[in-house]
CSV table of C-alpha atoms and ligand atoms in Angstrom, one decimal:
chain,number,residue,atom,x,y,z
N,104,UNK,CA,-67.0,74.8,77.3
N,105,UNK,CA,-70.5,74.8,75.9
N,106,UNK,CA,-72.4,78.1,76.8
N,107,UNK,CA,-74.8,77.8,79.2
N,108,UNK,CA,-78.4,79.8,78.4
N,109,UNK,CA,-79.5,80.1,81.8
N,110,UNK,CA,-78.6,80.3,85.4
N,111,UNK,CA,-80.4,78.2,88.1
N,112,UNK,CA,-79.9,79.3,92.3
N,113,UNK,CA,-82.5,78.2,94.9
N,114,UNK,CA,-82.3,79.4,98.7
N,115,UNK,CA,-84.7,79.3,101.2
N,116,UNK,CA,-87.5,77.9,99.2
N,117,UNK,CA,-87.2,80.3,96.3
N,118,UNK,CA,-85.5,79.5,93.3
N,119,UNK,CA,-84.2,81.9,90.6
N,120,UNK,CA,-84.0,81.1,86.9
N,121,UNK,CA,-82.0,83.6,84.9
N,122,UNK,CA,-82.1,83.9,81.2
N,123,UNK,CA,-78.4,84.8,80.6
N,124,UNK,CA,-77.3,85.7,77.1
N,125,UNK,CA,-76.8,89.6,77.8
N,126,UNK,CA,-75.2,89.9,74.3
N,127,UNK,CA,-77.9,89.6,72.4
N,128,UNK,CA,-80.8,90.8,75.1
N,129,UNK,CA,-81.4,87.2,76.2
N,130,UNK,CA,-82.4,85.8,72.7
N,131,UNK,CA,-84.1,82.8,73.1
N,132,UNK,CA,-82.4,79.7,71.4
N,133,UNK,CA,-82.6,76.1,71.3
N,134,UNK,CA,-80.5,75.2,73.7
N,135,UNK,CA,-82.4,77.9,76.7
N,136,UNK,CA,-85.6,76.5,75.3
N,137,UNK,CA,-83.8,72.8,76.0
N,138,UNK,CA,-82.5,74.3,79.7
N,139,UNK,CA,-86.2,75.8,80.4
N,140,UNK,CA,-87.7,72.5,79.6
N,141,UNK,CA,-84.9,70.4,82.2
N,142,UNK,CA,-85.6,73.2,84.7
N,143,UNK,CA,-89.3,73.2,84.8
N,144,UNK,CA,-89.8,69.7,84.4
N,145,UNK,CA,-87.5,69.0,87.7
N,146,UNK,CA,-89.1,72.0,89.3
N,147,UNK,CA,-92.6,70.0,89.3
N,148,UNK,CA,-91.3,67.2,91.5
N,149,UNK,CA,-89.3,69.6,93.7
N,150,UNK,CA,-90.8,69.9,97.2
N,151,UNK,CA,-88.2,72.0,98.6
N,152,UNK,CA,-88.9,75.1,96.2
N,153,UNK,CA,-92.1,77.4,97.0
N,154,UNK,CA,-91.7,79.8,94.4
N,155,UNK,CA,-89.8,80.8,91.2
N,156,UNK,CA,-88.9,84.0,89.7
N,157,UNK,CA,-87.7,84.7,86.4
N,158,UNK,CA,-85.6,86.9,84.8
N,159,UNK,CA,-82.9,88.3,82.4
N,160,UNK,CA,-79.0,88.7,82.9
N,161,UNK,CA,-77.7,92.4,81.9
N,162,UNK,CA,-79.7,95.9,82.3
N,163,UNK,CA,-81.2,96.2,78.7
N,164,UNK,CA,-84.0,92.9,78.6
N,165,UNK,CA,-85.7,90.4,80.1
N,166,UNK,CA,-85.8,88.5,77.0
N,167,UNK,CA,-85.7,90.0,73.1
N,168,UNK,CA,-88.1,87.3,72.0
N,169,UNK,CA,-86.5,83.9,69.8
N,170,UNK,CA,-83.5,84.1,68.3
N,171,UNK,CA,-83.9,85.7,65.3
N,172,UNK,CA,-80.7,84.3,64.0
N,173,UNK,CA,-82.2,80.5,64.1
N,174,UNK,CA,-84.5,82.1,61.4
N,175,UNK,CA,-81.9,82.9,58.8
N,176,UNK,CA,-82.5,79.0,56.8
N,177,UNK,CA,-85.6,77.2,56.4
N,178,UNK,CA,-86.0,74.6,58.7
N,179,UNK,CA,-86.2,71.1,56.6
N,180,UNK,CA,-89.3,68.3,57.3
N,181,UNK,CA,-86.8,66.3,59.8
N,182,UNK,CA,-86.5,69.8,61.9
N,183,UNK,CA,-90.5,69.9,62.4
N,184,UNK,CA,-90.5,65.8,62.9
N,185,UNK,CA,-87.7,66.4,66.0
N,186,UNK,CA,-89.7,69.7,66.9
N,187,UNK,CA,-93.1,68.0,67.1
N,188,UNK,CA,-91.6,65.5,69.9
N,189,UNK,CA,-89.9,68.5,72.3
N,190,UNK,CA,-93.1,69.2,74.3
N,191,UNK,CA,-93.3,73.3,75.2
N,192,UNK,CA,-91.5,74.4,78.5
N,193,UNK,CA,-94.5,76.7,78.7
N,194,UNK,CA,-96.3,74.0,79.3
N,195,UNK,CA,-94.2,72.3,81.6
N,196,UNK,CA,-94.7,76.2,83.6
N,197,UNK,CA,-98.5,75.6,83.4
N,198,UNK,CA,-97.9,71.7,85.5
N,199,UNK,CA,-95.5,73.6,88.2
N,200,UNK,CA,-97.3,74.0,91.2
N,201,UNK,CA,-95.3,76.6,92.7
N,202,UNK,CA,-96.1,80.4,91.7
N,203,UNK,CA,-93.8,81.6,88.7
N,204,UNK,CA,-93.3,85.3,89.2
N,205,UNK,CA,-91.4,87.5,86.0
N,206,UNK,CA,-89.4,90.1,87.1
N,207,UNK,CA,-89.2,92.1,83.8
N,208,UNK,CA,-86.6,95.1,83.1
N,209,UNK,CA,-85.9,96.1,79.6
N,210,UNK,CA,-87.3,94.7,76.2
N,211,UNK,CA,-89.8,91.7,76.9
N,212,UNK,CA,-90.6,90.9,73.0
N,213,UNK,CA,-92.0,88.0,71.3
N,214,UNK,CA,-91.2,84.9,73.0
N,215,UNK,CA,-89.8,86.6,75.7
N,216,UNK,CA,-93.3,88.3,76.4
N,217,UNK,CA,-94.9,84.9,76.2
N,218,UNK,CA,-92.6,83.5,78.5
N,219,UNK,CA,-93.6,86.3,81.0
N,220,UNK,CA,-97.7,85.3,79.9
N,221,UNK,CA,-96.8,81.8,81.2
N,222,UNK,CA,-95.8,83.3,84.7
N,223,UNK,CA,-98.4,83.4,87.7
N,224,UNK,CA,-97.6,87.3,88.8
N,225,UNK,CA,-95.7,89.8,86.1
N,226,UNK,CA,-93.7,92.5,88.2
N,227,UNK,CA,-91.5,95.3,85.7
N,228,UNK,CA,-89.3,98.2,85.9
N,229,UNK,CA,-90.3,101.1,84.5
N,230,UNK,CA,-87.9,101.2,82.0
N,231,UNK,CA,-89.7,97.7,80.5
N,232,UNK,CA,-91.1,97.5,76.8
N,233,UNK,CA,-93.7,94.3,76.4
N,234,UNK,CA,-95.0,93.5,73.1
N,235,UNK,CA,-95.5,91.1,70.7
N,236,UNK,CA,-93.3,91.7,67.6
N,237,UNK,CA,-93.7,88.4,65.5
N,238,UNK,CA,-95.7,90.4,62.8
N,239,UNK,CA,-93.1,92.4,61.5
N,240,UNK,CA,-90.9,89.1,60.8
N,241,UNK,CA,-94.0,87.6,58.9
N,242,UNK,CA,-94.7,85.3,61.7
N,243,UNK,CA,-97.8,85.3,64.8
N,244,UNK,CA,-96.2,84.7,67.9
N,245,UNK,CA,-96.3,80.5,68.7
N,246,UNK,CA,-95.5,79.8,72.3
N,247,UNK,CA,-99.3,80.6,73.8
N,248,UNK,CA,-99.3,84.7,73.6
N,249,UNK,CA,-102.2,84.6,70.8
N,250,UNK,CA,-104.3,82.4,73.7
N,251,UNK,CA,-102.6,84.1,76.7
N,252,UNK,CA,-102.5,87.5,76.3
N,253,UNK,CA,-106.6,88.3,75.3
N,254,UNK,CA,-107.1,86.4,78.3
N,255,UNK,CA,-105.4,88.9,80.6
N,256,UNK,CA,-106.0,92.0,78.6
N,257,UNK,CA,-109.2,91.3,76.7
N,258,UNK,CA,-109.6,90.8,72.7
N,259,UNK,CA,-108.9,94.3,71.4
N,260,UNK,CA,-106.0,95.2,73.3
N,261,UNK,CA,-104.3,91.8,72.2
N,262,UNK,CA,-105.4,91.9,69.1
N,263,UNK,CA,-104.2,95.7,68.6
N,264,UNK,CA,-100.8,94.5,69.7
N,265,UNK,CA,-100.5,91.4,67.6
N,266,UNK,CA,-101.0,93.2,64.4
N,267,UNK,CA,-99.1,96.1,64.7
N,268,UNK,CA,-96.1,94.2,66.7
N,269,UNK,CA,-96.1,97.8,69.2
N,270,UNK,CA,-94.5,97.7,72.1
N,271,UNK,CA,-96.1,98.9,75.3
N,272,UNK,CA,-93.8,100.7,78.0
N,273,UNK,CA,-94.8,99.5,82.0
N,274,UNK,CA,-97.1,102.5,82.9
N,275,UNK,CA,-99.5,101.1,79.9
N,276,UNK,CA,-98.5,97.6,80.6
N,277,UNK,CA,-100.1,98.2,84.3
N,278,UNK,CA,-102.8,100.1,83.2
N,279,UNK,CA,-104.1,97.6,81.0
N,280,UNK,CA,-103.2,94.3,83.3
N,281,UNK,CA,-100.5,92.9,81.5
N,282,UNK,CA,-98.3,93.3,84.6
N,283,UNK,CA,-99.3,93.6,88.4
N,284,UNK,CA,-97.0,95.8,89.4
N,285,UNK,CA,-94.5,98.7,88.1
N,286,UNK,CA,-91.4,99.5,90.4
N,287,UNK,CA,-87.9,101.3,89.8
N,288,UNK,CA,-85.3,99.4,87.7
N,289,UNK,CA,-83.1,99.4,91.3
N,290,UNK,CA,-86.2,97.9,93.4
N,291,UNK,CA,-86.8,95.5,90.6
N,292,UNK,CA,-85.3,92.3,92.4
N,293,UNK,CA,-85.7,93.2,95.5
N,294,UNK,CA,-89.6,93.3,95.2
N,295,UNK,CA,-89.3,90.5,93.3
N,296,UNK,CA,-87.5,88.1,96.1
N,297,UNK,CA,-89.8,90.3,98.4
N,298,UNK,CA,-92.5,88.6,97.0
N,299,UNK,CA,-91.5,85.5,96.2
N,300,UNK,CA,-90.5,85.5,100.3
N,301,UNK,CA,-93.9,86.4,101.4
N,302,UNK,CA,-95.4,83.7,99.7
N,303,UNK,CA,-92.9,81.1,100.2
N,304,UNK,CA,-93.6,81.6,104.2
N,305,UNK,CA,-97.5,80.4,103.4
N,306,UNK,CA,-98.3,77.0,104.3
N,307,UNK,CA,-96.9,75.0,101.2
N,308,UNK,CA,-100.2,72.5,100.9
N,309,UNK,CA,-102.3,75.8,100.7
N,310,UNK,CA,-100.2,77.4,98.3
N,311,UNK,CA,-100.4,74.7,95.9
N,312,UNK,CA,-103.9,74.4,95.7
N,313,UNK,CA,-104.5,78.1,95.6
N,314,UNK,CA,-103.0,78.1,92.1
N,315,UNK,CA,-104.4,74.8,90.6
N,316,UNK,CA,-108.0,76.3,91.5
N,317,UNK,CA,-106.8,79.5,90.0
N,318,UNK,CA,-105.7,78.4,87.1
N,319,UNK,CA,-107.4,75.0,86.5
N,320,UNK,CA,-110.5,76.9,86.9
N,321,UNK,CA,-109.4,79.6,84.4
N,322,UNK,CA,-109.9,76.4,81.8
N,323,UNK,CA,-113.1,75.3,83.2
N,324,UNK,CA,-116.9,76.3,83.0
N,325,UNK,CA,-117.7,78.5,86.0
N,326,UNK,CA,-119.6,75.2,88.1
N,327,UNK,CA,-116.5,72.7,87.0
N,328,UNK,CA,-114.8,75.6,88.5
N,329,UNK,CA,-116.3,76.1,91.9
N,330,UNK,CA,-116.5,72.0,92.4
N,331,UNK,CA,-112.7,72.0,91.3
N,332,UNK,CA,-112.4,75.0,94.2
N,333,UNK,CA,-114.4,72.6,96.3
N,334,UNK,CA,-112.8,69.6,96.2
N,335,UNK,CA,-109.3,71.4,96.7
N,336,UNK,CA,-110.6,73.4,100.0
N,337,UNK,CA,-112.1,70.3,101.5
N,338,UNK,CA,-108.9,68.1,101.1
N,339,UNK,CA,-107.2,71.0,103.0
N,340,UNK,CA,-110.0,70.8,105.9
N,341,UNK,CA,-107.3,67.6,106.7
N,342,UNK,CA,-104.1,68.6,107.0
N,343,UNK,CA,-102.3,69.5,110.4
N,344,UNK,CA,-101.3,72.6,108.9
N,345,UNK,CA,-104.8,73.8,109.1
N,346,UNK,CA,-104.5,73.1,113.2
N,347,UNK,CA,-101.5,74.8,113.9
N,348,UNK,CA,-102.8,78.0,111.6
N,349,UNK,CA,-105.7,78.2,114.1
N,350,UNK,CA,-103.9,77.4,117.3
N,351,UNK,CA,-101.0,80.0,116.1
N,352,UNK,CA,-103.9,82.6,115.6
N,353,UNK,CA,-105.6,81.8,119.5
N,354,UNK,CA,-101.9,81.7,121.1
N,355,UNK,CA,-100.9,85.1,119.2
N,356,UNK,CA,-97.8,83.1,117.4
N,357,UNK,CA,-96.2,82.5,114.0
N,358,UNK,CA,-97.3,79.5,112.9
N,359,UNK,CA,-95.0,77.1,112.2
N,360,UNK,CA,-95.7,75.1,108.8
N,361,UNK,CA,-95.2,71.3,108.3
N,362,UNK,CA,-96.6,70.9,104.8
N,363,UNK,CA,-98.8,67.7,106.1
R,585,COA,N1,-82.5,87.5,68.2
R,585,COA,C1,-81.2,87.5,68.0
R,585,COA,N2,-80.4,88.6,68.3
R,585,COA,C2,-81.0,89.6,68.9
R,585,COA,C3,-82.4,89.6,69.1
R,585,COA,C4,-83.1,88.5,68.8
R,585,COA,N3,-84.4,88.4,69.0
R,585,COA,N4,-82.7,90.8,69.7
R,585,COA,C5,-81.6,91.5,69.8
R,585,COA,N5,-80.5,90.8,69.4
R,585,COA,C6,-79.1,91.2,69.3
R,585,COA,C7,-78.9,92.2,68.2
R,585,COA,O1,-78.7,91.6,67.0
R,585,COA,C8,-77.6,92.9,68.7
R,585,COA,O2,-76.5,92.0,68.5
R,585,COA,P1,-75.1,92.6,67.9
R,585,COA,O3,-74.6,93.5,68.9
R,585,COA,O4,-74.3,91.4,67.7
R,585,COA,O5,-75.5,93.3,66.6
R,585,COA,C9,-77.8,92.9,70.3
R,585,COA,O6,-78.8,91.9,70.5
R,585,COA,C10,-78.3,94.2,70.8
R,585,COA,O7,-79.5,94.5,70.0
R,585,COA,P2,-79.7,95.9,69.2
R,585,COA,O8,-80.7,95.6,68.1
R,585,COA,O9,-78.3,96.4,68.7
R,585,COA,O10,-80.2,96.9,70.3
R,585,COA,P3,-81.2,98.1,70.0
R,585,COA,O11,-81.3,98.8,71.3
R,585,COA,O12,-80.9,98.9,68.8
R,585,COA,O13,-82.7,97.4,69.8
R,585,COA,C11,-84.5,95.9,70.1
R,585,COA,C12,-83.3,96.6,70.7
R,585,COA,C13,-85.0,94.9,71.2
R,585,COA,C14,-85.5,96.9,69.8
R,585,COA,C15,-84.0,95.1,68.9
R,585,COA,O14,-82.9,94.3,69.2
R,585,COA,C16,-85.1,94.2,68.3
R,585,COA,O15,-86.0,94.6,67.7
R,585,COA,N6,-84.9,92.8,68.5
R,585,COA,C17,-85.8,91.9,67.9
R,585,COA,C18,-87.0,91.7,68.8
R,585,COA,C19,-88.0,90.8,68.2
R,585,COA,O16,-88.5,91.0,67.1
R,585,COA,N7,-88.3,89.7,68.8
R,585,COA,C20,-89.2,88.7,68.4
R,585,COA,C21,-88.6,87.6,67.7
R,585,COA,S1,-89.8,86.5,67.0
């Protein structure tokens, strides 16, 4: 039976993606990148799940970076040519409308950090270790943390930990904004589905254009921004959802959702 890289469950609106090669700390090879790709590509079209969470099988990592294995040869021209057509499951992430939240514990290192970058909401347990490692194998990292991380922790900060390859334990992580939250390693999930919960019970038109504003507008000028923001609010000005928010506020009730 061919190994499968990583698990897939959904309930209740909230699907959970596990990276599961526990041997070696969730390594990531080809055939998860191939998996993440499938996953968050069907993910984009699926109305039925509001949020995602990510994570590693085992205690020790969320995800030890690629597989450092796959570097042993040099890959040959036809490797790039077949490379240059896979398009980056990070970017299919960044298309996803539903929230993407990383529940870390362990090592998150090299393209297991980035993968975390390319979630929506970072939670770790306090026994997590983020960095970006590339530099001590002669490489800089190449699945968006050079572009990513500055942009959540500022130029220095990213730049201190993408030449030295450190790794940065959750207090620091927190401190600095390269997670949102630090809990222990037992409360990890639970917080995790927790949140996932709380935002899956949002109104699921509202949710997804809360995070296209947010992060279409990251890549915009501040106006494009604001008319993006615009555009977005005023659409949902038209759905019924909007009513029965307001009539579930005046009759003291929980709204129930329709997603029209
Ligand atoms: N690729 C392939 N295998 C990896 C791996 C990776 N990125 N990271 C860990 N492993 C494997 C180890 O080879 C080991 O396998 P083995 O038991 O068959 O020897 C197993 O996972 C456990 O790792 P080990 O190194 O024994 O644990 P440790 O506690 O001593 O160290 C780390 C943990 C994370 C510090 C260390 O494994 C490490 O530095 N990994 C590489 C991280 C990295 O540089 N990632 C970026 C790649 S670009």
């Amino acid at each position: 039976m061919t190994e499968q890289p990583v698990r897939y469950e959904a309930k209740d609106g909230v699907a959970t993606i596990i990276l599961d090669r526990p041997d070696v700390l969730n390594a990531m090879n080809d055939l998860m990148r191939t998996a993440l790709l499938e996953i968050f590509t069907r993910l984009r079209t699926d109305d039925g799940v509001k949020v995602v969470v990510v994570t590693g099988a085992g205690e020790r990592a969320f995800c030890a970076g690629a597989d450092i294995r796959e570097f042993l040869e040099l890959p040959t021209p036809t490797h790039f040519r077949e490379a240059r057509k896979r398009i980056d499951f990070r970017a299919e992430m960044e298309r996803c409308s539903q929230p993407i939240i990383a529940a870390i514990r362990g090592f998150a290192l090299g393209g297991g950090l980035e993968f975390a970058l390319a979630c929506d909401i970072r939670i770790a347990a306090e026994d997590a270790q983020l960095g970006l490692t590339e530099i001590n194998l002669a490489i800089i990292p190449g699945g968006g943390g050079t572009q990513r991380l500055p942009r959540l922790v500022g130029r220095g900060k990213a730049l201190e930990m993408i030449l030295t390859g450190m790794r940065v334990p959750a207090a620091e992580a927190l401190r600095i904004g390269l997670v949102e939250r630090v809990v222990p390693v037992a409360d990890l999930m639970p917080a995790a589905q927790a949140l996932a919960r709380q935002i899956a019970d949002k109104a699921p038109i509202a949710l997804r254009y809360a995070k296209e504003a947010v992060v279409g507008g990251l890549g915009l000028p501040l106006a494009d921004g604001i008319r993006l923001e615009n555009d977005l609010a005023t659409l949902l000005r038209t759905t019924e959802d909007r009513v029965e928010g307001a009539k579930a506020f005046v009759e003291k009730r929980k709204p129930k959702w329709t997603g029209t």
